[in-house]
PDB file of N, CA, C and O in Angstrom:
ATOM      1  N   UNK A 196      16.374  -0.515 -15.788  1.00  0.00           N
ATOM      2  CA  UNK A 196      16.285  -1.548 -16.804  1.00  0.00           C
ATOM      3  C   UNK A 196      17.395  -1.306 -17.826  1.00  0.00           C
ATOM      4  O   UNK A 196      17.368  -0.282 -18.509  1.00  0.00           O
ATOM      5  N   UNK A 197      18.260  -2.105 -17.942  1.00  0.00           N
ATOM      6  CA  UNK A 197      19.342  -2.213 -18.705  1.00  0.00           C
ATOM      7  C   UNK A 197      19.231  -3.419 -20.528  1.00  0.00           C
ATOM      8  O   UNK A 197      19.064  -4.630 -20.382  1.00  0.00           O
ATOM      9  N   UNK A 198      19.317  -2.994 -21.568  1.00  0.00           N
ATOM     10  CA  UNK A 198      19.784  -3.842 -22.545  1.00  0.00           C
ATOM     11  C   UNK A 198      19.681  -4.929 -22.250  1.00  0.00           C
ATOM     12  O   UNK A 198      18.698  -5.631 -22.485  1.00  0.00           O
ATOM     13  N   UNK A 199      21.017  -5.373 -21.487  1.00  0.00           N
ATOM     14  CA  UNK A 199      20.923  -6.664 -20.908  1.00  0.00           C
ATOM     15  C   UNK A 199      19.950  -7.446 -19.992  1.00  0.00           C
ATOM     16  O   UNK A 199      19.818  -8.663 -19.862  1.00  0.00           O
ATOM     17  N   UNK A 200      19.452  -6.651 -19.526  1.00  0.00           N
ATOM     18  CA  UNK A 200      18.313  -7.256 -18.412  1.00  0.00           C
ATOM     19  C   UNK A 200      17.182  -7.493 -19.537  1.00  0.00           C
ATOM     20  O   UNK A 200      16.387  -8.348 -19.150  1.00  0.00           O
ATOM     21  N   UNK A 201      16.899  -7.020 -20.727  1.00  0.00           N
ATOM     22  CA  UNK A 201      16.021  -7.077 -21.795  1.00  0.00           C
ATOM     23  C   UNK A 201      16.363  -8.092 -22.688  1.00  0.00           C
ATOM     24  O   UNK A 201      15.434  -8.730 -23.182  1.00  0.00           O
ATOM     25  N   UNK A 202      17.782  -8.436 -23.068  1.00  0.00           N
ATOM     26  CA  UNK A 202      17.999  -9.443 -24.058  1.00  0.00           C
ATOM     27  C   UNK A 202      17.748 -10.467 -22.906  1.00  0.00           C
ATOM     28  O   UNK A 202      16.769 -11.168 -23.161  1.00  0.00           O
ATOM     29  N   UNK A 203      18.418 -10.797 -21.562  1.00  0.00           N
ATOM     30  CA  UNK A 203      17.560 -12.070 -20.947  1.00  0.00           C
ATOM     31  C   UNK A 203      16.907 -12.449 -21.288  1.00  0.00           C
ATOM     32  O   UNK A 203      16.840 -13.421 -22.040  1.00  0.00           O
ATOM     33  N   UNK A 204      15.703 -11.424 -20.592  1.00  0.00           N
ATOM     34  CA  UNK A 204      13.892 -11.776 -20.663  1.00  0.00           C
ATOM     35  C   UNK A 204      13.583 -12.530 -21.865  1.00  0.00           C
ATOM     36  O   UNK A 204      12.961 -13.593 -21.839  1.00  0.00           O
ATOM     37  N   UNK A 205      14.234 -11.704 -23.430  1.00  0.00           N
ATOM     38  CA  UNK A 205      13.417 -12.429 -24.135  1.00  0.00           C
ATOM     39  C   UNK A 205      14.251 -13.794 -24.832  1.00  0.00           C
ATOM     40  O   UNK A 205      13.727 -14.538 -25.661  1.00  0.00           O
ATOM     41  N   UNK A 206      15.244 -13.901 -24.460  1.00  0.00           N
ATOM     42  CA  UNK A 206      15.579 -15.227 -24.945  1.00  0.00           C
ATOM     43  C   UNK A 206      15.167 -16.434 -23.428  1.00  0.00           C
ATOM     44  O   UNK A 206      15.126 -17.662 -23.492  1.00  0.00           O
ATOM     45  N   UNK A 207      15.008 -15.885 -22.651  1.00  0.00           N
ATOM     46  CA  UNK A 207      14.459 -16.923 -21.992  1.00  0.00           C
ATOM     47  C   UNK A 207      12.701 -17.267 -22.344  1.00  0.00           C
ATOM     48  O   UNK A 207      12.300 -18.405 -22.097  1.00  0.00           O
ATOM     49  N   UNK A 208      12.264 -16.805 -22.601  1.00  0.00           N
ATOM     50  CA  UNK A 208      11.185 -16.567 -22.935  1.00  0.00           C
ATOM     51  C   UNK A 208      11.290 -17.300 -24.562  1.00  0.00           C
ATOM     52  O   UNK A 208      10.632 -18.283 -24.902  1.00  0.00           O
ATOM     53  N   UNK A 209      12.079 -16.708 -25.267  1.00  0.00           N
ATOM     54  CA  UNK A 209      12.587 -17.321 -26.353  1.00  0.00           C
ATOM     55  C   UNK A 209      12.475 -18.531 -26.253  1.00  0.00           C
ATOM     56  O   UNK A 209      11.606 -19.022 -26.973  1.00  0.00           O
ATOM     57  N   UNK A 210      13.296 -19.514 -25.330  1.00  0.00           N
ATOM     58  CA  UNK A 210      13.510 -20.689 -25.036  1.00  0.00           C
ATOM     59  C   UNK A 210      12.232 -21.884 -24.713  1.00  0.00           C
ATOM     60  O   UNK A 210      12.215 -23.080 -25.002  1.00  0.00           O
ATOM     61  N   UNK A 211      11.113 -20.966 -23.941  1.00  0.00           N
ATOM     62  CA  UNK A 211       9.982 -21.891 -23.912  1.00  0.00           C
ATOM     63  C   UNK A 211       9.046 -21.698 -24.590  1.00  0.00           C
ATOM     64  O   UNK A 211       7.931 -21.728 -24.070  1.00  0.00           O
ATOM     65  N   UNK A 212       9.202 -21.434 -25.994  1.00  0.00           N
ATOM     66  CA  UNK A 212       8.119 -21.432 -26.954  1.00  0.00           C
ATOM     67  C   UNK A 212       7.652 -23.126 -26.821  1.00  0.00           C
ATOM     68  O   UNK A 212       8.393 -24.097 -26.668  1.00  0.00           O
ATOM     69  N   UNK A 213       5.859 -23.069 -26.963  1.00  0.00           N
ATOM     70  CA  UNK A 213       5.109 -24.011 -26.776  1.00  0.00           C
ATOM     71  C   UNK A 213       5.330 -24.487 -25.531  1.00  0.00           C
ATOM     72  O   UNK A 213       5.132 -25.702 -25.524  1.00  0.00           O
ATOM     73  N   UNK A 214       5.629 -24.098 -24.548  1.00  0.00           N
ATOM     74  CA  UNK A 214       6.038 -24.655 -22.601  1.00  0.00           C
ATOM     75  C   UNK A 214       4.242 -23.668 -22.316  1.00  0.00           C
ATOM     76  O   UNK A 214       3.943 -22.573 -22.791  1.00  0.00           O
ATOM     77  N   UNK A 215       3.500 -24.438 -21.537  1.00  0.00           N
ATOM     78  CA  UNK A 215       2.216 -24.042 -20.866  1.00  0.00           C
ATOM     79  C   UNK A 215       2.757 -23.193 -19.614  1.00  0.00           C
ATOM     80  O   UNK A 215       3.670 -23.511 -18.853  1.00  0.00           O
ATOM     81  N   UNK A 216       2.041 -22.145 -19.593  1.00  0.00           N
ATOM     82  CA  UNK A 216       2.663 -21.077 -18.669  1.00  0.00           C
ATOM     83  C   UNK A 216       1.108 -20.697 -17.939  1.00  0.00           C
ATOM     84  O   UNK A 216       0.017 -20.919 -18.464  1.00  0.00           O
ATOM     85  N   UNK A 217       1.298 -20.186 -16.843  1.00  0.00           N
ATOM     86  CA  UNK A 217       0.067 -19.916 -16.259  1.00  0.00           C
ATOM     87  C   UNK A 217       0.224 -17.575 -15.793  1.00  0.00           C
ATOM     88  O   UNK A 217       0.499 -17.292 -14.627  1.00  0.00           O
ATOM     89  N   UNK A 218       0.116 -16.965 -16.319  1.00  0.00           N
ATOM     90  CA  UNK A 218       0.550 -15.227 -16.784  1.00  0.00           C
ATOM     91  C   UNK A 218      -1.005 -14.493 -16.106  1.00  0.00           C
ATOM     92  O   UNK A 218      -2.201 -14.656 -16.345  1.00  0.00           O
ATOM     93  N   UNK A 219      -0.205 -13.629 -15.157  1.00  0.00           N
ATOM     94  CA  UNK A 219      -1.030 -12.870 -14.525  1.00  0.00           C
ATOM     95  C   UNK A 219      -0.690 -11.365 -15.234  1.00  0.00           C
ATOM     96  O   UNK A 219       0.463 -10.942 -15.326  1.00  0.00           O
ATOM     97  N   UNK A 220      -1.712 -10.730 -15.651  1.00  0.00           N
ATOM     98  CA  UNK A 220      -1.509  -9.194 -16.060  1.00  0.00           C
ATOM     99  C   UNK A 220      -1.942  -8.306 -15.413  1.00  0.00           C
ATOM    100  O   UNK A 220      -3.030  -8.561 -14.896  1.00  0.00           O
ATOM    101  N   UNK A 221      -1.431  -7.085 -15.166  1.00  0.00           N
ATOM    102  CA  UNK A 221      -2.379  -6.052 -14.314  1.00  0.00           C
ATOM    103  C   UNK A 221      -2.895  -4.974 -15.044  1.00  0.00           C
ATOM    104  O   UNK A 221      -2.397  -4.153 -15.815  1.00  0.00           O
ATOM    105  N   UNK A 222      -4.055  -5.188 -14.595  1.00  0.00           N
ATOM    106  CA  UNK A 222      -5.075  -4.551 -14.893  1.00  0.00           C
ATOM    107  C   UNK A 222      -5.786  -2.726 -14.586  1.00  0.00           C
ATOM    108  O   UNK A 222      -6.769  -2.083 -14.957  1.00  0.00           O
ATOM    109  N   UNK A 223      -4.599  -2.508 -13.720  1.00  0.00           N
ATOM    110  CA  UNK A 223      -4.512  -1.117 -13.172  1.00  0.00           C
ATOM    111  C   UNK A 223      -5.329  -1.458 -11.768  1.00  0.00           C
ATOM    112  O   UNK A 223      -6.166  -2.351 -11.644  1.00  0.00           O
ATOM    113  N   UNK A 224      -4.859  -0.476 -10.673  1.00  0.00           N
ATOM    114  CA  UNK A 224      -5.817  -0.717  -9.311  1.00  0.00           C
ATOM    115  C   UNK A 224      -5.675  -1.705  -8.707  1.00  0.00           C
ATOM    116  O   UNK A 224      -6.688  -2.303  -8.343  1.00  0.00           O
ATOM    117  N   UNK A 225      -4.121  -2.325  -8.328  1.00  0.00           N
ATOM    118  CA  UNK A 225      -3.786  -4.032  -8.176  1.00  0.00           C
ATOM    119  C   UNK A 225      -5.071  -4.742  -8.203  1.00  0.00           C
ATOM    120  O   UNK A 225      -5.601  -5.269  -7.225  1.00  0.00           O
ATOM    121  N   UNK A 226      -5.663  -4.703  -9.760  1.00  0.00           N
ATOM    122  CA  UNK A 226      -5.981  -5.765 -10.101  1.00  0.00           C
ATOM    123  C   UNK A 226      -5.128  -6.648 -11.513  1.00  0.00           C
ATOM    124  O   UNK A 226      -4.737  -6.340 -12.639  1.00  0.00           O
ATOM    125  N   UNK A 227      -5.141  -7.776 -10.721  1.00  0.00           N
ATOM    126  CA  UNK A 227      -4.485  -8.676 -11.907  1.00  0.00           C
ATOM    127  C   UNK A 227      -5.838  -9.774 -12.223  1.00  0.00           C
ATOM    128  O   UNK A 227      -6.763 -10.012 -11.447  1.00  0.00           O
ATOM    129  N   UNK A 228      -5.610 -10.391 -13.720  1.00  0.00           N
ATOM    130  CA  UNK A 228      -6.165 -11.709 -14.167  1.00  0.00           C
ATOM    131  C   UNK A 228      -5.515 -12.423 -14.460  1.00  0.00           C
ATOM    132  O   UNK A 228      -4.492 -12.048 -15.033  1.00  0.00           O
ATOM    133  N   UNK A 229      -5.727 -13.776 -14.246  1.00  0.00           N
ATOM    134  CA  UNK A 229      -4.908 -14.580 -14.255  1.00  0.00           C
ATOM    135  C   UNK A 229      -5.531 -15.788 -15.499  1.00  0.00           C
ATOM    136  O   UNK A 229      -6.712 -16.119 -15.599  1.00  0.00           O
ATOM    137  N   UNK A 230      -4.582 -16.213 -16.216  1.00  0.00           N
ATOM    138  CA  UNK A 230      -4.986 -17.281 -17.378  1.00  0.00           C
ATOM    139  C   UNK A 230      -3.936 -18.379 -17.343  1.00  0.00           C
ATOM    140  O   UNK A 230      -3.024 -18.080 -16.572  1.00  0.00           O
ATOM    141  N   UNK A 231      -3.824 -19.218 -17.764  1.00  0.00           N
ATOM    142  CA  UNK A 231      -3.049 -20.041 -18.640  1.00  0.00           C
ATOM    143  C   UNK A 231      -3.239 -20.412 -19.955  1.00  0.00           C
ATOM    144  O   UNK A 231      -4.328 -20.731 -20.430  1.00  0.00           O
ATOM    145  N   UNK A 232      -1.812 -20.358 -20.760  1.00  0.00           N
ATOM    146  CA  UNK A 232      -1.953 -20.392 -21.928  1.00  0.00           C
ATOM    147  C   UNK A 232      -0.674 -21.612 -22.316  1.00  0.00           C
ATOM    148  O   UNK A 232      -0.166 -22.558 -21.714  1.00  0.00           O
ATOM    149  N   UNK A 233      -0.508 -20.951 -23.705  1.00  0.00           N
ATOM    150  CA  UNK A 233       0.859 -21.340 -24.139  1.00  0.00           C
ATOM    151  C   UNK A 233       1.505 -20.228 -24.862  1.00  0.00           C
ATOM    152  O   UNK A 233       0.993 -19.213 -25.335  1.00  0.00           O
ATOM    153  N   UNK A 234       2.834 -20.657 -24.849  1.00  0.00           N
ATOM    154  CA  UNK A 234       3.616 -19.525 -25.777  1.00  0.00           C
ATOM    155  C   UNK A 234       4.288 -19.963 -26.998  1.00  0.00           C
ATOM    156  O   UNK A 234       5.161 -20.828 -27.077  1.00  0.00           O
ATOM    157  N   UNK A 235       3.577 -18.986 -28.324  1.00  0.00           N
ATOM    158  CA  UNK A 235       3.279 -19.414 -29.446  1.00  0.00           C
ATOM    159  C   UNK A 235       4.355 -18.892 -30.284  1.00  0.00           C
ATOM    160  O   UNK A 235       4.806 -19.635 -31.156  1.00  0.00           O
ATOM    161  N   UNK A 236       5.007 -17.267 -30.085  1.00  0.00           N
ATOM    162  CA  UNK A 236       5.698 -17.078 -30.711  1.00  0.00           C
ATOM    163  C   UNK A 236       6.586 -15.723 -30.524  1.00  0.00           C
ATOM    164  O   UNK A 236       5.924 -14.752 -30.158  1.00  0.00           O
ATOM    165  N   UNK A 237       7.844 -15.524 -30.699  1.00  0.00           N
ATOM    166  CA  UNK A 237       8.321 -14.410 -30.075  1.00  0.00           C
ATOM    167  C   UNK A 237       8.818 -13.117 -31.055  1.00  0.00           C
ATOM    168  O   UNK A 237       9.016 -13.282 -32.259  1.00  0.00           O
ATOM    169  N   UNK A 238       8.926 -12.308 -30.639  1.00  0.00           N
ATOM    170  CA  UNK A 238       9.153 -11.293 -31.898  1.00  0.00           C
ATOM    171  C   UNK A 238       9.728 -10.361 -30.700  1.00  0.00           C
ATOM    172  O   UNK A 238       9.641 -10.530 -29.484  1.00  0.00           O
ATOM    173  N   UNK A 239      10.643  -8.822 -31.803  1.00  0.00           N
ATOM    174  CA  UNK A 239      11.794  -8.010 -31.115  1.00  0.00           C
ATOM    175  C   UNK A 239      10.830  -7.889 -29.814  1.00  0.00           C
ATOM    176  O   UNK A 239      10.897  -8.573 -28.792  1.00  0.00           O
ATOM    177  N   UNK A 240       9.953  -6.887 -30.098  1.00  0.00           N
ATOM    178  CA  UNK A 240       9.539  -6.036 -28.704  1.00  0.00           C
ATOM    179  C   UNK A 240       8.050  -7.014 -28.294  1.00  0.00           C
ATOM    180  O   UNK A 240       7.159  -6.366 -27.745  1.00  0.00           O
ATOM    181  N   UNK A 241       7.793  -8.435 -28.531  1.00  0.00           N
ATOM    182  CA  UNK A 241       6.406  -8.486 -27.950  1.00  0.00           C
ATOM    183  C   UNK A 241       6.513  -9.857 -28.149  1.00  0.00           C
ATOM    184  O   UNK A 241       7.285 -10.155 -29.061  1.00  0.00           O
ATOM    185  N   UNK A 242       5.962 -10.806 -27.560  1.00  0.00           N
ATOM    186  CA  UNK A 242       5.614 -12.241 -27.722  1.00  0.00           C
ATOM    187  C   UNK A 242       4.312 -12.923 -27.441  1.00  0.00           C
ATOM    188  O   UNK A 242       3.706 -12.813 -26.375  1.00  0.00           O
ATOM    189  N   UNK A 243       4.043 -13.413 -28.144  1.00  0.00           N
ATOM    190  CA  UNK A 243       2.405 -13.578 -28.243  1.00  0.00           C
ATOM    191  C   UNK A 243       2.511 -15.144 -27.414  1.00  0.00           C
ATOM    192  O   UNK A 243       3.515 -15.853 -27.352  1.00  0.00           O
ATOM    193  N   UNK A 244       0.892 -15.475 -26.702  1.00  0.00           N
ATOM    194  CA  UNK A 244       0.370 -16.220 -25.622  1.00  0.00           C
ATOM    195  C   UNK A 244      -1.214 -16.912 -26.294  1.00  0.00           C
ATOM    196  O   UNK A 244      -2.290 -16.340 -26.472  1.00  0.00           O
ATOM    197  N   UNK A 245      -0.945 -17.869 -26.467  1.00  0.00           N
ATOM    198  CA  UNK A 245      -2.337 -18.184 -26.806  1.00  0.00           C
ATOM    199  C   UNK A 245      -3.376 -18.992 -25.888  1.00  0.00           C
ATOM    200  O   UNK A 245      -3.599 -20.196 -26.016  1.00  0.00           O
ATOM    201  N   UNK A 246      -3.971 -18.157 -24.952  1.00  0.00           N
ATOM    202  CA  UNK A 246      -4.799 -18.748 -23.999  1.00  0.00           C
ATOM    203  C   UNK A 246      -5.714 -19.605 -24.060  1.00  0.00           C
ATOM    204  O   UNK A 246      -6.460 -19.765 -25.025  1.00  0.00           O
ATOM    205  N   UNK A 247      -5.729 -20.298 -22.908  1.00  0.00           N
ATOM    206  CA  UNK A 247      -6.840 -21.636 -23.122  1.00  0.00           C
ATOM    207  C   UNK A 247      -8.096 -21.042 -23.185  1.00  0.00           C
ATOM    208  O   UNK A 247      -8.275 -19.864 -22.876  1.00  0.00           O
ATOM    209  N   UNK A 248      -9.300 -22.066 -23.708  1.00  0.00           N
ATOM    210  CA  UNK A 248     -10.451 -21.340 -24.413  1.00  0.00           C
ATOM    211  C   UNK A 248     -11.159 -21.699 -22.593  1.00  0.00           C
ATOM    212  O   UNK A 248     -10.681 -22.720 -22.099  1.00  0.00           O
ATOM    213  N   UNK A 249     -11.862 -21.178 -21.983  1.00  0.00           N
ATOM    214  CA  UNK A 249     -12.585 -21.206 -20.273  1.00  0.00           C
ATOM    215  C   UNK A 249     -13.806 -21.067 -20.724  1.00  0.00           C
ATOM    216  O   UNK A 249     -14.653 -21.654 -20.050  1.00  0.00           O
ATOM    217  N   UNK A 250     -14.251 -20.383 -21.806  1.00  0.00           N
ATOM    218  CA  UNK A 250     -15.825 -19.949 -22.137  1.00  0.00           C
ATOM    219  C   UNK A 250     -16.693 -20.737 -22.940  1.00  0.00           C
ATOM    220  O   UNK A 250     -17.819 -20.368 -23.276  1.00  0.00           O
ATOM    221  N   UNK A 251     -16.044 -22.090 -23.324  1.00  0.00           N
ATOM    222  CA  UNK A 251     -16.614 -23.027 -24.400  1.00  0.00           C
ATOM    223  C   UNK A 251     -16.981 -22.938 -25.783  1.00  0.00           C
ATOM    224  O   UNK A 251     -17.755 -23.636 -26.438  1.00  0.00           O
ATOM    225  N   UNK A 252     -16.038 -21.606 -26.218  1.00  0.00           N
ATOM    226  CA  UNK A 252     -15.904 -21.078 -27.592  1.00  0.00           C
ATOM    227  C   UNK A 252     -15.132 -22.546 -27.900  1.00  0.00           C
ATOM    228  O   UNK A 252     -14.786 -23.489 -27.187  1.00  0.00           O
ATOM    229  N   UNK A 253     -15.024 -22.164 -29.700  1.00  0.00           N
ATOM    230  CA  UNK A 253     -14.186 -23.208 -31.032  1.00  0.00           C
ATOM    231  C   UNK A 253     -12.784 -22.490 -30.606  1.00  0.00           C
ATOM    232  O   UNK A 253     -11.829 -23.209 -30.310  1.00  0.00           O
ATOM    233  N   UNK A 254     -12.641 -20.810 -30.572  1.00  0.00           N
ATOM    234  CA  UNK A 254     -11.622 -20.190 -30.851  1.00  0.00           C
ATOM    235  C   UNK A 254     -10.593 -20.038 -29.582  1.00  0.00           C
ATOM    236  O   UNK A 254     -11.288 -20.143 -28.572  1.00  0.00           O
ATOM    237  N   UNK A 255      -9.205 -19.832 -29.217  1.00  0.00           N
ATOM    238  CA  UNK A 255      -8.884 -20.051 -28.677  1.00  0.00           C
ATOM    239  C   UNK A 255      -8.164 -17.955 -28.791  1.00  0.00           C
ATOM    240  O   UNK A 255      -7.931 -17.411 -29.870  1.00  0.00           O
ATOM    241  N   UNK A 256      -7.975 -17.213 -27.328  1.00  0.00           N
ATOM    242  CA  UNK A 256      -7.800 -16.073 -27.885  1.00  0.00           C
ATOM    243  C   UNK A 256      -6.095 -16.426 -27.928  1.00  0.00           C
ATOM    244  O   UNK A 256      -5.516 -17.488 -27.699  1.00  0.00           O
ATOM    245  N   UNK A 257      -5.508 -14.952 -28.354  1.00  0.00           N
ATOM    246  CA  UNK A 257      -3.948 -14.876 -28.647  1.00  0.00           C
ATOM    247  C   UNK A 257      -4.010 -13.015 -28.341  1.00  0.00           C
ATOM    248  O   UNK A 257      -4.539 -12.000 -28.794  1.00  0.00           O
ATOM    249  N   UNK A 258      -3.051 -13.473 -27.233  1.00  0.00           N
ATOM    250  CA  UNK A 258      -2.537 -12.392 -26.495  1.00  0.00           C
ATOM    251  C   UNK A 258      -1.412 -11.565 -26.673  1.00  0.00           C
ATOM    252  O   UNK A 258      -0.510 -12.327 -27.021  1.00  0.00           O
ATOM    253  N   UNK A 259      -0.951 -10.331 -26.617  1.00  0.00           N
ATOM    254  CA  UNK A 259       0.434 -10.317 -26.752  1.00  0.00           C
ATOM    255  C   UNK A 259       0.918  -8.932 -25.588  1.00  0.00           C
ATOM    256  O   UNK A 259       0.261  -7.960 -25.217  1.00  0.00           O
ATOM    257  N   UNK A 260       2.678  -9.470 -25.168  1.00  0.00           N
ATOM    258  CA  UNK A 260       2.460  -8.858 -24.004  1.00  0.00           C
ATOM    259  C   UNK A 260       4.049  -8.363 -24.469  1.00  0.00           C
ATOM    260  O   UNK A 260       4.706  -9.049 -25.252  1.00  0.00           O
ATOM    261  N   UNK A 261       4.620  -6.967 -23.829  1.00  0.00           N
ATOM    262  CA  UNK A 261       5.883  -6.955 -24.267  1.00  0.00           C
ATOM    263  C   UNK A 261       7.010  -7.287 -22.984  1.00  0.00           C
ATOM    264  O   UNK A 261       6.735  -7.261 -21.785  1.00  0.00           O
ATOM    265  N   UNK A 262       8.375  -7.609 -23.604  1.00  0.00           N
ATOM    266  CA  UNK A 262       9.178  -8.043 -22.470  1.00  0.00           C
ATOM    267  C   UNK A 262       9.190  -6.786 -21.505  1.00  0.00           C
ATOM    268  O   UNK A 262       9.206  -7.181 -20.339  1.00  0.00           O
ATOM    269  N   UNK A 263       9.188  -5.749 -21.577  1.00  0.00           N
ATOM    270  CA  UNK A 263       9.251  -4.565 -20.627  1.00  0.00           C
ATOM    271  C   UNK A 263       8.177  -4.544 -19.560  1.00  0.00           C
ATOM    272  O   UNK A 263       8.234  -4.014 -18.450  1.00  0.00           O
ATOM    273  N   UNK A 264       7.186  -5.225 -20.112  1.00  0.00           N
ATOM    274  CA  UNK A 264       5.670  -5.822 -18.826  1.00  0.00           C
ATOM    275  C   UNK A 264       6.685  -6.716 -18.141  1.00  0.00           C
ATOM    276  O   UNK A 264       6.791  -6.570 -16.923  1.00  0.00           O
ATOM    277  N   UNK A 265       7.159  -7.277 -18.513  1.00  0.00           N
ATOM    278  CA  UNK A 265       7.636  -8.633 -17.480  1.00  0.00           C
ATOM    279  C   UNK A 265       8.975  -8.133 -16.495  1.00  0.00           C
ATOM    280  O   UNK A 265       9.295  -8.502 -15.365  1.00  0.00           O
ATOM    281  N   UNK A 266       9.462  -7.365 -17.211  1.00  0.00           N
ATOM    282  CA  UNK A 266      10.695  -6.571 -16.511  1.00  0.00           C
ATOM    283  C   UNK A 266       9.980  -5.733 -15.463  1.00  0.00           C
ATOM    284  O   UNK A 266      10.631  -5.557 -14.433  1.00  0.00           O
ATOM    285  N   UNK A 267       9.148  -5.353 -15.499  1.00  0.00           N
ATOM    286  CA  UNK A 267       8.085  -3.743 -14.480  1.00  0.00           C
ATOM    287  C   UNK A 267       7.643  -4.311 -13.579  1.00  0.00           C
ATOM    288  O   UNK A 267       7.528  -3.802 -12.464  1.00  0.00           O
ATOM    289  N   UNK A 268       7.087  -6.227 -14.055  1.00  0.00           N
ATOM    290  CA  UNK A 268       5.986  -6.869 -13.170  1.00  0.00           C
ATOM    291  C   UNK A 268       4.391  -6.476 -13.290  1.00  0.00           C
ATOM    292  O   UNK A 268       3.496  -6.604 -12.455  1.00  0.00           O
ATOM    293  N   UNK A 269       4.353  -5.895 -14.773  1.00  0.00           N
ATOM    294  CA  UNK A 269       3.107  -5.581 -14.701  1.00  0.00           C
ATOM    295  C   UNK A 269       2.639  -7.009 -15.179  1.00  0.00           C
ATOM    296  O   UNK A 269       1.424  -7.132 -15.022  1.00  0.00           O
ATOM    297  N   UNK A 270       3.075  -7.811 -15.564  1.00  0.00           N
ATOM    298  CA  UNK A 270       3.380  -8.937 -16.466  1.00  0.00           C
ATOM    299  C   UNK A 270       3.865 -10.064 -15.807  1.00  0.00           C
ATOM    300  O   UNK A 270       5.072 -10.101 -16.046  1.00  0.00           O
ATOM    301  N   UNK A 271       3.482 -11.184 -14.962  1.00  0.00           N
ATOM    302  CA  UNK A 271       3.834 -12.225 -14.111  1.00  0.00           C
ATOM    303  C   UNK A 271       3.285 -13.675 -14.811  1.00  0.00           C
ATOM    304  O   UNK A 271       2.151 -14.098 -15.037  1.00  0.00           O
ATOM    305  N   UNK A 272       4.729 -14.265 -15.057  1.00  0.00           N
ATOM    306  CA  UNK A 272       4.134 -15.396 -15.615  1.00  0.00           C
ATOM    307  C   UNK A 272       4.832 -16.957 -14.733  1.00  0.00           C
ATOM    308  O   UNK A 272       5.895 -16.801 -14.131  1.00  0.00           O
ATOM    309  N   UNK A 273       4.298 -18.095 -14.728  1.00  0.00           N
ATOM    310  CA  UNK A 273       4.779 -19.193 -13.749  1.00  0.00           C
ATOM    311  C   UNK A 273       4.985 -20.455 -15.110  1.00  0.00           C
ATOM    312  O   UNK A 273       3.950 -20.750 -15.708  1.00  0.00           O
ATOM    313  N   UNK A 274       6.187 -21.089 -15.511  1.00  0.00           N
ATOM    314  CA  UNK A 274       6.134 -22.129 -16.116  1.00  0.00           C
ATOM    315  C   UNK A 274       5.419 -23.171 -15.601  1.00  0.00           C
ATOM    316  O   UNK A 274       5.584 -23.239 -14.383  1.00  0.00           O
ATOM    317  N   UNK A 275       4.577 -24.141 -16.102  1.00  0.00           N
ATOM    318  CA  UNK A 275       3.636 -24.944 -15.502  1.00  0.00           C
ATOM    319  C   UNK A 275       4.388 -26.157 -15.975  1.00  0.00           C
ATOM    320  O   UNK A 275       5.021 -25.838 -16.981  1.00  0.00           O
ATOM    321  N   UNK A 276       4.565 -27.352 -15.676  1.00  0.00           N
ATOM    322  CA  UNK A 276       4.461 -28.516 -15.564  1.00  0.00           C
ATOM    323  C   UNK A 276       3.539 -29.054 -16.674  1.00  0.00           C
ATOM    324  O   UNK A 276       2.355 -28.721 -16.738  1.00  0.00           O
ATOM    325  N   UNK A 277       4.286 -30.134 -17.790  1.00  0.00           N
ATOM    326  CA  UNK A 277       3.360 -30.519 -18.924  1.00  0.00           C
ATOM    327  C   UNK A 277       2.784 -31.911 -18.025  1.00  0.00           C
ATOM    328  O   UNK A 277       1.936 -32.655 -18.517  1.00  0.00           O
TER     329      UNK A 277
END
């Protein structure tokens, strides 16, 4: 993992703030969960995800994942179609 392979990630990522993304995380033991959210806001080392509410709560949760998950693949996310 290089600098550059890191400034990518997060300006692309950068780029689809508020784009609906559908982000699988792993969970250790190839297990992953899978959500869809949106992406709310980006910062140096972490960018936060605010997932759709599935449980029929008011509140909606807010996630945050760092670009180095997404570089490892612990961290898999799919741009979705508005």
């Amino acid at each position: 993992m290089t600098q550059l392979d890191l400034n990518r990630v997060r300006q692309s990522i950068k780029n689809q703030i508020g784009s609906k993304i559908k982000i699988s995380a792993n969970r250790g033991r190839h297990k992953f969960v899978t959500a869809e959210g949106v992406i709310k806001q980006t910062y140096p080392n972490i960018f936060l995800v605010e997932l759709e509410n599935t449980e029929g709560n008011d509140q909606n949760k807010t996630v945050s994942f760092s670009y180095q998950d997404v570089i490892t693949r612990d961290v898999r996310m799919m741009l979705l179609e508005n």
